[in-house]
Structure formats: C-alpha cells, structure tokens
Coordinates of C-alpha atoms in Angstrom, one line a residue:
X1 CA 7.5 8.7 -10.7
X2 CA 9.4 10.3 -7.7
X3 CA 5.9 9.0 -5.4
X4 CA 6.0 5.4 -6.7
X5 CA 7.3 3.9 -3.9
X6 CA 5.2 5.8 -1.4
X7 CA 2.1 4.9 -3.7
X8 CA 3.2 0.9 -3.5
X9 CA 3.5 1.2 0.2
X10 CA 0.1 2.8 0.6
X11 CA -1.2 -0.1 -1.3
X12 CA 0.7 -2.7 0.7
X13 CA -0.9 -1.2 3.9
X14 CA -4.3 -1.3 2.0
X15 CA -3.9 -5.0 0.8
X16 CA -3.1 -5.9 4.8
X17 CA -5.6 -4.1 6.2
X18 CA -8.1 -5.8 3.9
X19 CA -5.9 -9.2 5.0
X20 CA -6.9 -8.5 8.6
X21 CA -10.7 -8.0 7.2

C-alpha cells in the first residue's frame, strides 16, 4: 500500500497520545 507508512504513523501518534492518557 502506497499509504502504509502514513497509516503506521497515524497509529504511532494514536498509541502516544493514549501513552500521555
């Protein structure tokens, strides 16, 4: 997928922001 890597880092930012939670 051409979007894969912006996918992972929309993840990423999700997994930190629930990190911060």
């Amino acid at each position: 997928m051409l979007h894969s890597r912006l996918i992972f880092k929309h993840l990423l930012d999700l997994l930190k922001s629930a990190l911060n939670l």
